Amino acid sequence: MPSVFLKTYGCQMNERDSEAVAAQLVAKGYSLAPSEAVADVVLLNTCSVRDNAEQKAVDKMTNLAGQFRKQRPGVLLGFLGCMAQSRGRELIDQLPDVDLVVGTQKFHRVADYVDDLLAGRRDKIVDTEEERGSEAAIKEHLLTGAAKSKSVTAFVSIMQGCNQYCTFCIVPYTRGQERSRTIPDIVAECRELVARGVKEITLLGQIVTSYGRREIPEREGKSAFVQLIETVHAIEGLQRIRFTSPHPKGYGDDLVAAYGRLPRLVESAHLPVQSGSDRVLKLMHRGYTRARFLDIIAKLRAVKPAMGITTDIIVGFPGETDADFAETLSLVREVEFDNAFVFKYSPRRDTPAAVMPDQLPEEVIEARHAELLAAVNVIAERKNKACEGSVAEILVEGPSRKNAARLEGRTRSNKIVVFEGSERHIGQVMDVKIVHAAPFTLYGDPAIVNLG
Ligand code: 5AD
């Protein structure tokens, strides 16, 4: 059977979609190629959130097409996902060697389309249609982790789309309107994962705090999302639950309280703030203020002082002044995020911000990006250093990505810990003493406490 190489750009949702596509291909008998050089089919699962993400995938495809045209003209080339959704056929006009373009509601059709193309039944396929129920079509899991060990962790997609329409963001156009899977459907998938050995599940959606809000009524003051977390939490054998990404606007007290009540909901929150300036937050259509964001952080820390908190920030949004930027810097210093992803504003097609006045010059954006990143890193390193000497509970995921001779696990607060261990530790929850903190990695010693 032919082999497929699948490369993923962008977020965890994209990784999850790729995993499901790969599992569907494997179920049909395809093998997964270790590199594009030996593959019969090369699929790029794309990201549109910033221009450079799109550019990377287009450049990659341009190189592949050029290379294969001479050496291996039979190789089938495809774009999947967000950029495929928003550009559609235009991608084939630009790159005529591309055979397949599949949008975000049709991932479950990819394997059939590859069959059709390889069998010569069809020539080019572009499918960017919407499909009712497609939010529940991403179910298959491959469950092979790093170095082919079995996965200890898994992502589960609980919803698709976003109705928030932040003025900078292309996601509502690439992923569509919010659509949620049912609780029983999600729980069945989680149960099966746990039966296959998964210990930690991350619930995924573009805006998980909006999960089920139209379909599932509040019960005893609990939103649909909290009801879902509770139900997943009750699955026997599951050790840890995470979720990403919530939106501050929908971050209710019931969700804060869930961290206090549910021991397997680990102390980690990725909560995108985007800016520390109320003026900019308003222009971004975020639906909350700086004070409201700080209030959520304070409540989370009141419930769980050890909460690991990360965020996303955009610098250089149109009209952002020095004073606005100073507010973002001060927010970062006030909150002391464990880490933050800092992005340079990138104008996206069809978004209101792309045509706002006062688009900032590249140099200003660059300078703010460098300054904010430096501030974030100083804090992140300091917080990492503060872990030295403490004992942390980790879930051992597999061989370290940096050094396969060692193992790595994650703390409940989502920090990576590298340590000397053996195969039998994989999948275990264990305590390690943090003996050294490098800027972005902790090094642990399990021998000192509780050797599992
Ligand atoms: N420009 C820069 N960054 C963006 N993000 C989303 N849209 C844009 C854009 N147009 C960032 C946000 C979001 C993260 C996934 O990507 O910070 O939280």
Coordinates of C-alpha atoms and ligand atoms in Angstrom, one line a residue:
M1 CA 0.0 0.0 0.0
P2 CA 1.2 3.6 -0.6
S3 CA 2.7 5.6 2.2
V4 CA 1.7 9.0 3.4
F5 CA 3.7 11.8 5.0
L6 CA 1.6 14.3 7.0
K7 CA 3.1 17.5 8.2
T8 CA 1.2 19.7 10.6
Y9 CA 1.5 23.5 11.1
G10 CA -0.2 25.5 13.9
C11 CA -2.2 24.6 17.0
Q12 CA -3.1 21.5 19.0
M13 CA -6.4 21.3 17.2
N14 CA -4.4 20.9 14.0
E15 CA -2.3 18.2 15.5
R16 CA -5.4 16.4 16.6
D17 CA -7.0 16.7 13.2
S18 CA -3.8 15.3 11.6
E19 CA -3.8 12.4 14.1
A20 CA -7.3 11.5 13.1
V21 CA -6.5 11.7 9.4
A22 CA -3.4 9.5 9.9
A23 CA -5.5 7.0 11.8
Q24 CA -8.1 6.9 9.1
L25 CA -5.4 6.3 6.4
V26 CA -3.8 3.6 8.5
A27 CA -7.2 1.9 8.9
K28 CA -7.4 1.8 5.1
G29 CA -4.0 0.1 4.9
Y30 CA -1.8 3.1 4.1
S31 CA 1.5 3.3 6.0
L32 CA 2.9 6.5 7.5
A33 CA 6.1 7.5 5.8
P34 CA 9.0 8.8 8.1
S35 CA 9.8 11.6 5.7
E36 CA 8.5 13.3 2.6
A37 CA 11.4 11.9 0.6
V38 CA 10.0 8.4 0.6
A39 CA 6.3 9.1 0.6
D40 CA 3.7 8.5 -2.1
V41 CA 1.4 11.1 -0.7
V42 CA 2.4 14.3 1.1
L43 CA -0.3 16.2 3.0
L44 CA 0.3 19.6 4.7
N45 CA -2.2 20.4 7.4
T46 CA -2.1 24.2 7.4
C47 CA -2.5 27.2 9.7
S48 CA -3.9 30.6 8.8
V49 CA -3.7 32.4 12.1
R50 CA -0.7 34.6 11.0
D51 CA 0.7 35.2 7.6
N52 CA 4.0 33.6 8.3
A53 CA 2.3 30.3 9.1
E54 CA 0.6 30.3 5.7
Q55 CA 3.8 31.3 4.0
K56 CA 5.7 28.4 5.5
A57 CA 3.2 25.9 4.2
V58 CA 3.1 27.5 0.7
D59 CA 6.9 27.6 0.6
K60 CA 7.1 24.0 1.6
M61 CA 4.6 23.0 -1.0
T62 CA 6.5 25.0 -3.7
N63 CA 9.7 23.2 -2.8
L64 CA 8.1 19.8 -2.8
A65 CA 6.4 20.4 -6.1
G66 CA 9.6 21.5 -7.7
Q67 CA 11.5 18.6 -6.4
F68 CA 9.0 15.9 -7.2
R69 CA 8.1 17.2 -10.7
K70 CA 11.5 16.0 -11.9
Q71 CA 12.2 13.1 -9.7
R72 CA 8.9 11.5 -8.7
P73 CA 6.1 13.1 -10.6
G74 CA 3.6 10.5 -9.3
V75 CA 3.6 11.8 -5.7
L76 CA 0.2 13.1 -4.7
L77 CA 0.3 16.6 -3.0
G78 CA -2.4 18.0 -0.7
F79 CA -3.3 21.0 1.5
L80 CA -5.6 20.3 4.4
G81 CA -7.1 22.5 7.2
C82 CA -7.4 26.2 7.8
M83 CA -5.5 27.6 4.8
A84 CA -7.2 25.1 2.6
Q85 CA -10.6 26.2 3.9
S86 CA -10.0 29.9 3.4
R87 CA -8.2 29.8 0.1
G88 CA -9.7 26.7 -1.6
R89 CA -9.2 26.4 -5.3
E90 CA -7.0 29.4 -5.4
L91 CA -4.2 27.2 -4.0
I92 CA -4.3 25.0 -7.0
D93 CA -4.3 28.0 -9.3
Q94 CA -1.2 29.2 -7.5
L95 CA 0.4 25.7 -7.3
P96 CA -0.9 23.5 -10.2
D97 CA 1.0 20.4 -8.9
V98 CA -1.4 20.3 -5.9
D99 CA -4.0 17.5 -6.3
L100 CA -6.1 17.9 -3.2
V101 CA -7.4 20.8 -1.1
V102 CA -9.6 19.8 1.9
G103 CA -11.1 22.2 4.4
T104 CA -11.7 22.0 8.1
Q105 CA -15.1 20.3 8.0
K106 CA -14.0 17.5 5.7
F107 CA -11.0 15.9 7.4
H108 CA -12.9 12.7 7.7
R109 CA -13.1 12.5 3.9
V110 CA -9.3 12.8 3.2
A111 CA -8.6 9.0 3.1
D112 CA -11.4 8.5 0.6
Y113 CA -10.2 11.4 -1.5
V114 CA -6.6 10.0 -1.5
D115 CA -8.0 6.6 -2.7
D116 CA -9.9 8.3 -5.5
L117 CA -6.9 10.3 -6.7
L118 CA -4.4 7.4 -6.5
A119 CA -6.8 5.1 -8.4
G120 CA -7.2 7.7 -11.1
R121 CA -11.0 8.0 -10.5
R122 CA -10.6 11.8 -10.1
D123 CA -8.0 14.3 -11.1
K124 CA -8.1 17.2 -8.7
I125 CA -10.3 17.5 -5.6
V126 CA -11.2 20.7 -3.7
D127 CA -13.7 20.2 -0.9
T128 CA -14.3 23.2 1.4
E129 CA -18.0 22.6 2.0
E130 CA -19.6 23.0 5.3
E131 CA -20.9 19.8 6.8
R132 CA -23.6 19.4 9.5
G133 CA -22.2 17.2 12.3
S134 CA -18.6 17.5 11.2
E135 CA -17.6 18.6 14.7
A136 CA -18.2 15.0 15.8
A137 CA -16.3 13.4 12.8
I138 CA -12.8 13.6 14.4
K139 CA -12.7 10.5 16.5
E140 CA -10.0 8.1 15.5
H141 CA -6.7 8.1 17.5
L142 CA -3.4 6.7 16.5
L143 CA -1.9 6.8 20.1
T144 CA 1.7 6.5 19.2
G145 CA 3.8 8.9 21.2
A146 CA 7.5 10.0 20.9
A147 CA 9.9 7.3 19.7
K148 CA 7.0 5.0 18.9
S149 CA 6.1 4.5 22.6
K150 CA 2.4 4.3 23.4
S151 CA 0.8 7.7 24.1
V152 CA 0.1 8.5 27.7
T153 CA -1.7 11.7 26.8
A154 CA -4.4 12.5 24.2
F155 CA -6.3 15.4 22.8
V156 CA -10.0 15.2 22.4
S157 CA -11.9 17.7 20.2
I158 CA -15.1 18.8 22.0
M159 CA -16.2 21.6 19.7
Q160 CA -15.4 23.4 16.5
G161 CA -15.5 27.0 15.5
C162 CA -15.8 30.4 17.2
N163 CA -18.5 33.1 17.3
Q164 CA -16.5 35.7 19.2
Y165 CA -15.2 37.5 16.1
C166 CA -12.2 39.2 17.6
T167 CA -11.3 41.8 15.1
F168 CA -7.8 40.4 14.4
C169 CA -8.8 36.7 14.1
I170 CA -9.3 34.6 11.0
V171 CA -10.6 31.5 13.0
P172 CA -14.3 32.2 12.7
Y173 CA -13.8 32.1 8.9
T174 CA -11.6 29.0 8.8
R175 CA -13.3 26.9 11.5
G176 CA -16.8 28.2 11.1
Q177 CA -19.6 28.8 13.6
E178 CA -19.4 27.2 17.1
R179 CA -20.7 23.6 17.0
S180 CA -20.4 21.4 20.1
R181 CA -20.3 17.6 20.3
T182 CA -22.6 16.0 22.9
I183 CA -21.4 15.0 26.4
P184 CA -22.1 11.3 25.9
D185 CA -20.2 11.3 22.5
I186 CA -17.1 13.0 24.1
V187 CA -17.2 10.8 27.2
A188 CA -17.4 7.6 25.1
E189 CA -14.3 8.7 23.2
C190 CA -12.5 9.5 26.5
R191 CA -13.4 6.2 28.0
E192 CA -12.0 4.3 25.0
L193 CA -8.8 6.3 25.3
V194 CA -8.4 5.4 28.9
A195 CA -9.1 1.8 28.2
R196 CA -6.2 2.0 25.7
G197 CA -3.9 3.3 28.4
V198 CA -4.2 7.0 28.1
K199 CA -3.7 8.8 31.5
E200 CA -4.2 12.4 30.6
I201 CA -6.8 14.0 28.3
T202 CA -6.8 17.6 27.0
L203 CA -10.2 18.8 25.9
L204 CA -9.8 21.0 22.9
G205 CA -11.7 23.7 21.2
Q206 CA -11.1 27.2 19.8
I207 CA -13.2 28.6 22.6
V208 CA -14.0 25.9 25.1
T209 CA -15.7 28.3 27.5
S210 CA -18.5 28.5 24.9
Y211 CA -18.9 24.7 24.8
G212 CA -22.5 23.6 24.5
R213 CA -23.8 27.0 25.7
R214 CA -26.8 26.9 23.4
E215 CA -27.6 23.2 23.5
I216 CA -26.9 22.2 27.1
P217 CA -28.7 24.2 29.9
E218 CA -26.9 25.3 33.1
R219 CA -27.5 22.8 35.9
E220 CA -27.0 23.8 39.6
G221 CA -25.1 26.9 38.5
K222 CA -22.7 24.9 36.3
S223 CA -22.2 25.7 32.7
A224 CA -22.2 23.1 30.0
F225 CA -18.4 23.1 29.9
V226 CA -18.1 22.4 33.6
Q227 CA -20.7 19.7 33.4
L228 CA -18.6 18.1 30.6
I229 CA -15.4 18.4 32.7
E230 CA -17.1 16.7 35.7
T231 CA -18.4 13.9 33.6
V232 CA -15.0 13.2 32.0
H233 CA -13.4 13.6 35.5
A234 CA -15.5 10.7 36.7
I235 CA -14.0 8.2 34.2
E236 CA -12.2 5.5 36.2
G237 CA -8.5 5.3 35.4
L238 CA -8.1 8.8 34.0
Q239 CA -5.4 10.6 36.0
R240 CA -5.4 14.1 34.6
I241 CA -7.6 16.5 32.7
R242 CA -6.6 19.7 31.0
F243 CA -8.4 22.0 28.5
T244 CA -7.4 24.6 25.9
S245 CA -8.3 27.3 25.0
P246 CA -10.8 29.1 27.3
H247 CA -11.8 32.8 26.7
P248 CA -11.7 35.2 29.6
K249 CA -15.2 36.5 28.6
G250 CA -16.8 33.1 29.4
Y251 CA -14.6 32.2 32.4
G252 CA -17.2 31.8 35.0
D253 CA -16.8 31.3 38.8
D254 CA -18.1 27.7 38.2
L255 CA -15.0 27.0 36.2
V256 CA -12.8 28.5 38.8
A257 CA -14.5 26.5 41.5
A258 CA -14.1 23.3 39.4
Y259 CA -10.3 23.5 40.0
G260 CA -11.0 23.4 43.7
R261 CA -13.5 20.5 43.6
L262 CA -11.9 18.2 41.0
P263 CA -8.5 16.8 41.9
R264 CA -7.7 15.4 38.5
L265 CA -8.3 18.8 36.8
V266 CA -4.7 19.8 37.1
E267 CA -3.5 23.3 38.1
S268 CA -2.8 24.8 34.8
A269 CA -4.5 27.5 32.8
H270 CA -3.8 28.9 29.4
L271 CA -5.8 32.0 29.3
P272 CA -5.1 34.3 26.3
V273 CA -5.2 38.0 27.3
Q274 CA -4.0 39.5 24.0
S275 CA -3.4 43.0 25.5
G276 CA -3.2 44.8 28.8
S277 CA -4.9 48.0 27.5
D278 CA -8.6 48.4 27.9
R279 CA -8.7 50.6 24.8
V280 CA -7.0 47.9 22.7
L281 CA -9.1 45.1 24.2
K282 CA -12.1 47.0 23.0
L283 CA -10.8 47.5 19.5
M284 CA -10.0 43.8 19.5
H285 CA -13.6 43.0 20.5
R286 CA -12.4 40.8 23.3
G287 CA -15.4 41.5 25.6
Y288 CA -13.5 41.9 28.9
T289 CA -11.3 44.5 30.6
R290 CA -7.9 44.3 32.1
A291 CA -9.5 44.4 35.6
R292 CA -11.8 41.5 34.7
F293 CA -8.9 39.5 33.5
L294 CA -6.9 40.2 36.6
D295 CA -9.9 39.2 38.7
I296 CA -10.1 35.8 37.0
I297 CA -6.3 35.3 37.7
A298 CA -6.7 36.3 41.4
K299 CA -9.7 33.9 41.8
L300 CA -7.8 31.0 40.2
R301 CA -4.8 31.6 42.4
A302 CA -7.1 31.8 45.5
V303 CA -8.4 28.4 44.7
K304 CA -5.0 26.9 43.6
P305 CA -2.0 28.9 44.6
A306 CA 0.3 26.7 42.5
M307 CA -1.7 27.3 39.3
G308 CA 0.6 27.4 36.2
I309 CA -0.7 30.3 34.1
T310 CA 0.2 31.0 30.5
T311 CA -1.2 33.4 27.9
D312 CA -1.1 34.7 24.4
I313 CA -0.3 38.3 23.6
I314 CA -0.4 40.3 20.4
V315 CA 1.8 43.3 20.0
G316 CA 1.4 45.9 17.3
F317 CA -2.4 45.8 16.9
P318 CA -3.5 48.7 14.7
G319 CA -3.5 51.9 16.7
E320 CA -1.6 50.5 19.7
T321 CA 0.2 53.4 21.3
D322 CA 3.3 53.4 23.5
A323 CA 0.9 53.9 26.5
D324 CA -1.2 50.9 25.4
F325 CA 2.0 48.8 25.1
A326 CA 3.2 49.9 28.5
E327 CA -0.1 48.6 29.9
T328 CA 0.6 45.2 28.4
L329 CA 4.1 45.2 29.9
S330 CA 2.8 46.1 33.3
L331 CA 0.1 43.4 33.1
V332 CA 2.8 40.8 32.3
R333 CA 4.8 42.0 35.3
E334 CA 1.7 42.1 37.5
V335 CA 0.4 38.6 36.6
E336 CA 3.9 36.9 36.4
F337 CA 2.8 34.4 33.8
D338 CA 4.7 31.1 33.8
N339 CA 5.1 31.6 30.1
A340 CA 3.5 33.7 27.3
F341 CA 3.4 33.4 23.6
V342 CA 4.1 36.8 22.1
F343 CA 2.9 37.4 18.6
K344 CA 3.5 40.2 16.1
Y345 CA 0.2 41.4 14.8
S346 CA -0.4 40.0 11.3
P347 CA -3.3 41.4 9.2
R348 CA -5.6 38.7 8.1
R349 CA -7.9 38.7 5.1
D350 CA -11.6 39.5 5.8
T351 CA -10.9 40.6 9.4
P352 CA -12.0 44.1 10.5
A353 CA -8.5 44.9 12.0
A354 CA -6.8 44.5 8.7
V355 CA -8.5 47.6 7.4
M356 CA -8.4 49.7 10.6
P357 CA -6.4 52.9 10.5
D358 CA -3.0 53.2 12.1
Q359 CA -1.5 50.0 11.0
L360 CA 1.9 50.1 12.8
P361 CA 5.3 50.1 11.0
E362 CA 7.2 46.8 11.1
E363 CA 10.1 48.4 13.2
V364 CA 7.7 49.4 16.0
I365 CA 6.1 45.9 16.1
E366 CA 9.6 44.3 16.1
A367 CA 10.8 46.5 18.9
R368 CA 7.7 45.9 21.1
H369 CA 7.9 42.2 20.4
A370 CA 11.5 42.0 21.5
E371 CA 10.9 44.0 24.6
L372 CA 7.8 42.1 25.7
L373 CA 9.5 38.7 25.0
A374 CA 12.5 39.7 27.1
A375 CA 10.1 40.7 30.0
V376 CA 8.2 37.4 29.7
N377 CA 11.4 35.3 29.6
V378 CA 12.9 37.0 32.7
I379 CA 9.7 36.1 34.7
A380 CA 9.5 32.6 33.2
E381 CA 13.1 31.8 34.2
R382 CA 12.6 33.2 37.7
K383 CA 9.5 31.2 38.2
N384 CA 11.3 28.1 36.9
K385 CA 14.2 28.7 39.2
A386 CA 11.9 29.0 42.1
C387 CA 10.9 25.3 41.6
E388 CA 14.5 24.1 42.4
G389 CA 14.5 22.0 45.6
S390 CA 10.7 21.4 45.5
V391 CA 9.0 18.1 44.9
A392 CA 6.7 17.9 41.9
E393 CA 4.1 15.4 40.8
I394 CA 4.8 14.4 37.2
L395 CA 3.1 12.2 34.7
V396 CA 5.8 10.4 32.7
E397 CA 5.1 10.8 29.0
G398 CA 8.0 9.0 27.3
P399 CA 11.6 9.6 26.1
S400 CA 12.8 13.2 26.4
R401 CA 12.5 15.1 23.1
K402 CA 15.9 16.7 23.7
N403 CA 17.7 13.6 24.8
A404 CA 16.1 10.2 24.1
A405 CA 18.3 8.5 26.8
R406 CA 16.2 10.3 29.4
L407 CA 12.5 10.5 30.1
E408 CA 10.3 13.4 30.4
G409 CA 7.1 14.2 32.2
R410 CA 4.9 17.2 33.0
T411 CA 4.0 18.7 36.3
R412 CA 0.4 19.4 37.0
S413 CA 1.2 23.0 36.3
N414 CA 2.4 22.0 32.7
K415 CA 6.1 22.4 33.1
I416 CA 8.4 19.8 31.5
V417 CA 10.6 17.8 33.8
V418 CA 13.5 15.7 32.4
F419 CA 14.9 12.9 34.5
E420 CA 16.9 9.6 34.4
G421 CA 14.4 6.7 34.4
S422 CA 13.4 3.6 32.7
E423 CA 10.8 2.3 30.3
R424 CA 8.6 1.1 33.2
H425 CA 8.1 4.7 34.4
I426 CA 6.2 5.7 31.3
G427 CA 2.6 6.3 32.1
Q428 CA 3.2 6.6 35.8
V429 CA 2.3 9.5 38.0
M430 CA 5.2 10.0 40.4
D431 CA 7.0 12.5 42.5
V432 CA 10.4 13.9 41.6
K433 CA 12.6 16.3 43.3
I434 CA 13.5 19.3 41.1
V435 CA 17.3 19.4 41.3
H436 CA 18.0 21.9 38.5
A437 CA 16.1 24.6 36.6
A438 CA 17.3 25.6 33.1
P439 CA 15.4 28.5 31.6
F440 CA 12.7 26.4 29.9
T441 CA 13.2 22.9 31.4
L442 CA 13.3 21.4 34.8
Y443 CA 15.5 18.5 35.7
G444 CA 14.3 16.1 38.3
D445 CA 15.5 13.2 40.4
P446 CA 13.0 10.5 41.2
A447 CA 15.5 8.6 43.4
I448 CA 15.1 11.0 46.2
V449 CA 11.4 10.5 46.6
N450 CA 9.1 7.7 46.0
L451 CA 10.8 5.6 43.3
G452 CA 7.8 4.1 41.5
Ligands
5AD1 N1 -1.9 38.4 14.4 C1 -1.1 37.9 15.4 N2 -1.4 37.0 16.2 C2 -2.7 36.5 16.1 N3 -3.3 35.5 16.9 C3 -4.5 35.3 16.4 N4 -4.7 36.1 15.3 C4 -3.6 36.9 15.1 C5 -3.1 37.8 14.2 N5 -4.0 38.3 13.3 C6 -2.7 34.9 18.1 C7 -3.5 35.2 19.3 C8 -4.2 33.9 19.6 C9 -3.1 32.9 19.1 C10 -3.5 31.5 18.8 O1 -2.6 33.5 17.9 O2 -2.7 35.6 20.4 O3 -4.5 33.7 20.9

